């Protein structure tokens, strides 16, 4: 009796991998799951099916060289800084930016420095505590976000065009539930 597999995957996990690891029967993660079933048949690898696909999707999205952000010479994390400043529409400290963008303080400092050099972010020292910086968008930074964001959203919409509205809504709900679960774990770990 054939083993149960992921949808679109051969039960034996076989299939010649093509470009980018894609098999004729499924995605690269389906192939990986099939390989694990061959090597460790008693191991429940179901989490790999979810986490592996999320990780692979995130990596492919980061590598999208045709994205408006890439064409403008920005990484997603840099644009996340600009976007946070734009949607908050007020000065933010580096610490607040780190929380808004889920980045380390060191990463935010490095990105802000790059964005300052490009004339997109301004830094102002706090009047009471010179060690505290307040960051804001420059007029050029605001214009850039307002120009690129609609293009980026349209690009992201095109990436999801193969999914129907119900599928997109369901995926967004499921990912939202996973995100809340992971965020609550992180918050619980921080409180220890």
PDB file of C-alpha atoms in Angstrom:
ATOM      1  CA  UNK A   1       0.000   0.000   0.000  1.00  0.00           C
ATOM      2  CA  UNK A   2       1.525   3.381  -0.977  1.00  0.00           C
ATOM      3  CA  UNK A   3       2.463   5.858   1.731  1.00  0.00           C
ATOM      4  CA  UNK A   4       0.415   8.984   2.206  1.00  0.00           C
ATOM      5  CA  UNK A   5       2.075  12.050   0.737  1.00  0.00           C
ATOM      6  CA  UNK A   6       1.526  15.752   0.465  1.00  0.00           C
ATOM      7  CA  UNK A   7      -0.970  16.858  -2.183  1.00  0.00           C
ATOM      8  CA  UNK A   8       0.592  16.694  -5.617  1.00  0.00           C
ATOM      9  CA  UNK A   9       3.457  14.513  -4.415  1.00  0.00           C
ATOM     10  CA  UNK A  10       4.207  10.929  -5.331  1.00  0.00           C
ATOM     11  CA  UNK A  11       3.719   8.601  -2.416  1.00  0.00           C
ATOM     12  CA  UNK A  12       7.315   7.385  -2.693  1.00  0.00           C
ATOM     13  CA  UNK A  13       8.684  10.942  -2.756  1.00  0.00           C
ATOM     14  CA  UNK A  14      10.462  10.222  -6.029  1.00  0.00           C
ATOM     15  CA  UNK A  15      10.630  12.495  -8.986  1.00  0.00           C
ATOM     16  CA  UNK A  16      13.562  14.086 -10.704  1.00  0.00           C
ATOM     17  CA  UNK A  17      14.244  17.517  -9.328  1.00  0.00           C
ATOM     18  CA  UNK A  18      14.240  20.199 -11.964  1.00  0.00           C
ATOM     19  CA  UNK A  19      15.311  23.819 -11.826  1.00  0.00           C
ATOM     20  CA  UNK A  20      14.985  25.300  -8.298  1.00  0.00           C
ATOM     21  CA  UNK A  21      14.322  21.838  -6.825  1.00  0.00           C
ATOM     22  CA  UNK A  22      10.839  21.559  -8.329  1.00  0.00           C
ATOM     23  CA  UNK A  23       9.635  18.059  -9.093  1.00  0.00           C
ATOM     24  CA  UNK A  24       7.004  17.145 -11.609  1.00  0.00           C
ATOM     25  CA  UNK A  25       4.889  15.824  -8.744  1.00  0.00           C
ATOM     26  CA  UNK A  26       5.132  18.727  -6.284  1.00  0.00           C
ATOM     27  CA  UNK A  27       7.289  21.413  -4.777  1.00  0.00           C
ATOM     28  CA  UNK A  28      10.796  21.098  -3.374  1.00  0.00           C
ATOM     29  CA  UNK A  29       9.453  20.527   0.157  1.00  0.00           C
ATOM     30  CA  UNK A  30       7.368  17.577  -1.065  1.00  0.00           C
ATOM     31  CA  UNK A  31      10.586  16.067  -2.395  1.00  0.00           C
ATOM     32  CA  UNK A  32      12.364  16.702   0.921  1.00  0.00           C
ATOM     33  CA  UNK A  33       9.497  15.072   2.832  1.00  0.00           C
ATOM     34  CA  UNK A  34       9.699  12.055   0.545  1.00  0.00           C
ATOM     35  CA  UNK A  35      13.428  11.782   1.166  1.00  0.00           C
ATOM     36  CA  UNK A  36      12.924  11.921   4.935  1.00  0.00           C
ATOM     37  CA  UNK A  37      10.272   9.199   4.690  1.00  0.00           C
ATOM     38  CA  UNK A  38      12.843   7.002   2.958  1.00  0.00           C
ATOM     39  CA  UNK A  39      15.592   7.692   5.496  1.00  0.00           C
ATOM     40  CA  UNK A  40      13.542   7.911   8.726  1.00  0.00           C
ATOM     41  CA  UNK A  41      10.139   6.354   7.986  1.00  0.00           C
ATOM     42  CA  UNK A  42       8.980   6.519  11.634  1.00  0.00           C
ATOM     43  CA  UNK A  43       9.663  10.256  12.050  1.00  0.00           C
ATOM     44  CA  UNK A  44       6.614  12.540  11.829  1.00  0.00           C
ATOM     45  CA  UNK A  45       7.863  15.221   9.446  1.00  0.00           C
ATOM     46  CA  UNK A  46       4.541  17.064   9.130  1.00  0.00           C
ATOM     47  CA  UNK A  47       5.943  20.333  10.608  1.00  0.00           C
ATOM     48  CA  UNK A  48       8.511  20.437   7.799  1.00  0.00           C
ATOM     49  CA  UNK A  49       5.610  20.606   5.345  1.00  0.00           C
ATOM     50  CA  UNK A  50       4.467  23.901   6.899  1.00  0.00           C
ATOM     51  CA  UNK A  51       7.675  25.506   8.161  1.00  0.00           C
ATOM     52  CA  UNK A  52       9.700  24.367   5.149  1.00  0.00           C
ATOM     53  CA  UNK A  53       7.192  25.871   2.721  1.00  0.00           C
ATOM     54  CA  UNK A  54       6.977  29.135   4.672  1.00  0.00           C
ATOM     55  CA  UNK A  55      10.769  29.387   4.737  1.00  0.00           C
ATOM     56  CA  UNK A  56      11.073  28.578   1.034  1.00  0.00           C
ATOM     57  CA  UNK A  57       8.340  31.067   0.096  1.00  0.00           C
ATOM     58  CA  UNK A  58      10.034  33.776   2.188  1.00  0.00           C
ATOM     59  CA  UNK A  59      13.388  33.088   0.522  1.00  0.00           C
ATOM     60  CA  UNK A  60      11.886  33.216  -2.976  1.00  0.00           C
ATOM     61  CA  UNK A  61      10.041  36.439  -2.178  1.00  0.00           C
ATOM     62  CA  UNK A  62      13.259  38.031  -0.873  1.00  0.00           C
ATOM     63  CA  UNK A  63      15.034  37.039  -4.095  1.00  0.00           C
ATOM     64  CA  UNK A  64      12.412  38.555  -6.423  1.00  0.00           C
ATOM     65  CA  UNK A  65      14.713  40.722  -8.503  1.00  0.00           C
ATOM     66  CA  UNK A  66      11.801  42.039 -10.554  1.00  0.00           C
ATOM     67  CA  UNK A  67      10.138  43.569  -7.488  1.00  0.00           C
ATOM     68  CA  UNK A  68       9.869  47.368  -7.458  1.00  0.00           C
ATOM     69  CA  UNK A  69      11.972  47.467  -4.282  1.00  0.00           C
ATOM     70  CA  UNK A  70      14.841  45.630  -5.949  1.00  0.00           C
ATOM     71  CA  UNK A  71      14.652  47.843  -9.040  1.00  0.00           C
ATOM     72  CA  UNK A  72      14.956  50.896  -6.768  1.00  0.00           C
ATOM     73  CA  UNK A  73      17.933  49.370  -4.957  1.00  0.00           C
ATOM     74  CA  UNK A  74      16.232  48.596  -1.638  1.00  0.00           C
ATOM     75  CA  UNK A  75      16.099  45.476   0.441  1.00  0.00           C
ATOM     76  CA  UNK A  76      12.801  44.565   2.079  1.00  0.00           C
ATOM     77  CA  UNK A  77      14.201  45.292   5.572  1.00  0.00           C
ATOM     78  CA  UNK A  78      15.299  48.788   4.488  1.00  0.00           C
ATOM     79  CA  UNK A  79      11.890  49.480   3.007  1.00  0.00           C
ATOM     80  CA  UNK A  80      10.267  48.139   6.191  1.00  0.00           C
ATOM     81  CA  UNK A  81      12.082  50.926   8.099  1.00  0.00           C
ATOM     82  CA  UNK A  82      10.837  53.557   5.650  1.00  0.00           C
ATOM     83  CA  UNK A  83       7.315  52.104   5.703  1.00  0.00           C
ATOM     84  CA  UNK A  84       7.167  52.056   9.505  1.00  0.00           C
ATOM     85  CA  UNK A  85       8.181  55.716   9.638  1.00  0.00           C
ATOM     86  CA  UNK A  86       5.607  56.582   6.964  1.00  0.00           C
ATOM     87  CA  UNK A  87       2.629  54.745   8.434  1.00  0.00           C
ATOM     88  CA  UNK A  88       3.381  55.895  12.010  1.00  0.00           C
ATOM     89  CA  UNK A  89       3.755  59.412  10.555  1.00  0.00           C
ATOM     90  CA  UNK A  90       5.817  60.615  13.513  1.00  0.00           C
ATOM     91  CA  UNK A  91       9.345  60.384  14.875  1.00  0.00           C
ATOM     92  CA  UNK A  92      10.362  56.949  16.146  1.00  0.00           C
ATOM     93  CA  UNK A  93      13.316  55.874  18.229  1.00  0.00           C
ATOM     94  CA  UNK A  94      15.567  53.110  16.898  1.00  0.00           C
ATOM     95  CA  UNK A  95      14.197  50.820  19.617  1.00  0.00           C
ATOM     96  CA  UNK A  96      10.621  51.422  18.492  1.00  0.00           C
ATOM     97  CA  UNK A  97      11.659  50.823  14.866  1.00  0.00           C
ATOM     98  CA  UNK A  98      13.247  47.530  15.910  1.00  0.00           C
ATOM     99  CA  UNK A  99       9.943  46.435  17.493  1.00  0.00           C
ATOM    100  CA  UNK A 100       7.925  47.630  14.487  1.00  0.00           C
ATOM    101  CA  UNK A 101      10.123  45.785  11.991  1.00  0.00           C
ATOM    102  CA  UNK A 102      11.015  42.696  14.075  1.00  0.00           C
ATOM    103  CA  UNK A 103      14.710  43.455  13.671  1.00  0.00           C
ATOM    104  CA  UNK A 104      17.587  43.673  16.113  1.00  0.00           C
ATOM    105  CA  UNK A 105      18.772  47.057  17.305  1.00  0.00           C
ATOM    106  CA  UNK A 106      22.068  46.493  15.502  1.00  0.00           C
ATOM    107  CA  UNK A 107      20.303  45.735  12.219  1.00  0.00           C
ATOM    108  CA  UNK A 108      18.113  48.831  12.557  1.00  0.00           C
ATOM    109  CA  UNK A 109      21.147  51.012  13.267  1.00  0.00           C
ATOM    110  CA  UNK A 110      22.910  49.723  10.151  1.00  0.00           C
ATOM    111  CA  UNK A 111      19.831  50.167   7.937  1.00  0.00           C
ATOM    112  CA  UNK A 112      19.083  53.638   9.286  1.00  0.00           C
ATOM    113  CA  UNK A 113      22.676  54.700   8.617  1.00  0.00           C
ATOM    114  CA  UNK A 114      22.326  53.557   4.983  1.00  0.00           C
ATOM    115  CA  UNK A 115      18.984  55.334   4.615  1.00  0.00           C
ATOM    116  CA  UNK A 116      20.425  58.510   6.173  1.00  0.00           C
ATOM    117  CA  UNK A 117      23.286  58.441   3.670  1.00  0.00           C
ATOM    118  CA  UNK A 118      20.705  58.242   0.883  1.00  0.00           C
ATOM    119  CA  UNK A 119      18.912  61.293   2.291  1.00  0.00           C
ATOM    120  CA  UNK A 120      15.728  59.402   3.155  1.00  0.00           C
ATOM    121  CA  UNK A 121      15.844  59.423   6.965  1.00  0.00           C
ATOM    122  CA  UNK A 122      16.745  62.241   9.355  1.00  0.00           C
ATOM    123  CA  UNK A 123      18.057  61.820  12.905  1.00  0.00           C
ATOM    124  CA  UNK A 124      17.377  64.284  15.706  1.00  0.00           C
ATOM    125  CA  UNK A 125      18.825  64.026  19.209  1.00  0.00           C
ATOM    126  CA  UNK A 126      16.375  64.136  22.103  1.00  0.00           C
ATOM    127  CA  UNK A 127      16.343  67.524  23.854  1.00  0.00           C
ATOM    128  CA  UNK A 128      16.492  65.941  27.338  1.00  0.00           C
ATOM    129  CA  UNK A 129      18.691  62.901  26.662  1.00  0.00           C
ATOM    130  CA  UNK A 130      21.279  63.288  23.893  1.00  0.00           C
ATOM    131  CA  UNK A 131      21.776  59.505  23.827  1.00  0.00           C
ATOM    132  CA  UNK A 132      18.243  59.039  22.455  1.00  0.00           C
ATOM    133  CA  UNK A 133      17.707  59.568  18.743  1.00  0.00           C
ATOM    134  CA  UNK A 134      14.426  60.384  17.039  1.00  0.00           C
ATOM    135  CA  UNK A 135      14.139  59.253  13.436  1.00  0.00           C
ATOM    136  CA  UNK A 136      11.830  60.601  10.756  1.00  0.00           C
ATOM    137  CA  UNK A 137      11.426  60.506   7.014  1.00  0.00           C
ATOM    138  CA  UNK A 138      12.792  63.356   4.987  1.00  0.00           C
ATOM    139  CA  UNK A 139      10.586  64.854   2.274  1.00  0.00           C
ATOM    140  CA  UNK A 140      12.526  62.700  -0.207  1.00  0.00           C
ATOM    141  CA  UNK A 141      11.899  59.592   1.914  1.00  0.00           C
ATOM    142  CA  UNK A 142       8.164  60.297   2.155  1.00  0.00           C
ATOM    143  CA  UNK A 143       7.925  60.838  -1.607  1.00  0.00           C
ATOM    144  CA  UNK A 144       9.805  57.607  -2.256  1.00  0.00           C
ATOM    145  CA  UNK A 145       7.526  55.491  -0.033  1.00  0.00           C
ATOM    146  CA  UNK A 146       4.400  57.073  -1.516  1.00  0.00           C
ATOM    147  CA  UNK A 147       5.686  56.362  -5.023  1.00  0.00           C
ATOM    148  CA  UNK A 148       7.004  52.809  -4.516  1.00  0.00           C
ATOM    149  CA  UNK A 149       4.379  51.375  -2.172  1.00  0.00           C
ATOM    150  CA  UNK A 150       1.535  51.206  -4.749  1.00  0.00           C
ATOM    151  CA  UNK A 151       3.912  49.527  -7.235  1.00  0.00           C
ATOM    152  CA  UNK A 152       5.099  47.042  -4.592  1.00  0.00           C
ATOM    153  CA  UNK A 153       1.524  46.204  -3.542  1.00  0.00           C
ATOM    154  CA  UNK A 154       0.565  45.649  -7.204  1.00  0.00           C
ATOM    155  CA  UNK A 155       3.607  43.401  -7.633  1.00  0.00           C
ATOM    156  CA  UNK A 156       2.683  41.393  -4.540  1.00  0.00           C
ATOM    157  CA  UNK A 157      -0.903  41.121  -5.804  1.00  0.00           C
ATOM    158  CA  UNK A 158       0.450  39.666  -9.055  1.00  0.00           C
ATOM    159  CA  UNK A 159       2.401  37.052  -7.084  1.00  0.00           C
ATOM    160  CA  UNK A 160      -0.859  35.874  -5.508  1.00  0.00           C
ATOM    161  CA  UNK A 161      -2.873  36.007  -8.736  1.00  0.00           C
ATOM    162  CA  UNK A 162      -2.821  32.217  -9.080  1.00  0.00           C
ATOM    163  CA  UNK A 163      -4.839  31.890  -5.886  1.00  0.00           C
ATOM    164  CA  UNK A 164      -8.543  32.637  -5.772  1.00  0.00           C
ATOM    165  CA  UNK A 165      -9.993  35.188  -3.368  1.00  0.00           C
ATOM    166  CA  UNK A 166     -11.193  32.489  -0.962  1.00  0.00           C
ATOM    167  CA  UNK A 167      -7.764  30.838  -0.994  1.00  0.00           C
ATOM    168  CA  UNK A 168      -6.015  34.165  -0.312  1.00  0.00           C
ATOM    169  CA  UNK A 169      -8.435  34.975   2.523  1.00  0.00           C
ATOM    170  CA  UNK A 170      -8.002  31.511   4.032  1.00  0.00           C
ATOM    171  CA  UNK A 171      -4.239  31.682   3.735  1.00  0.00           C
ATOM    172  CA  UNK A 172      -4.162  35.148   5.335  1.00  0.00           C
ATOM    173  CA  UNK A 173      -6.346  33.907   8.219  1.00  0.00           C
ATOM    174  CA  UNK A 174      -4.222  30.799   8.769  1.00  0.00           C
ATOM    175  CA  UNK A 175      -0.973  32.760   8.633  1.00  0.00           C
ATOM    176  CA  UNK A 176      -2.475  35.311  11.028  1.00  0.00           C
ATOM    177  CA  UNK A 177      -3.273  32.532  13.494  1.00  0.00           C
ATOM    178  CA  UNK A 178       0.259  31.156  13.190  1.00  0.00           C
ATOM    179  CA  UNK A 179       1.728  34.637  13.647  1.00  0.00           C
ATOM    180  CA  UNK A 180      -0.330  35.244  16.806  1.00  0.00           C
ATOM    181  CA  UNK A 181       0.798  31.874  18.160  1.00  0.00           C
ATOM    182  CA  UNK A 182       4.465  32.605  17.472  1.00  0.00           C
ATOM    183  CA  UNK A 183       4.224  36.164  18.819  1.00  0.00           C
ATOM    184  CA  UNK A 184       2.630  34.931  22.045  1.00  0.00           C
ATOM    185  CA  UNK A 185       5.460  32.387  22.441  1.00  0.00           C
ATOM    186  CA  UNK A 186       8.031  35.132  21.930  1.00  0.00           C
ATOM    187  CA  UNK A 187       6.303  37.444  24.421  1.00  0.00           C
ATOM    188  CA  UNK A 188       6.123  34.641  26.988  1.00  0.00           C
ATOM    189  CA  UNK A 189       9.852  33.974  26.507  1.00  0.00           C
ATOM    190  CA  UNK A 190      10.663  37.666  26.906  1.00  0.00           C
ATOM    191  CA  UNK A 191       8.772  37.843  30.216  1.00  0.00           C
ATOM    192  CA  UNK A 192      10.918  35.075  31.779  1.00  0.00           C
TER     193      UNK A 192
END
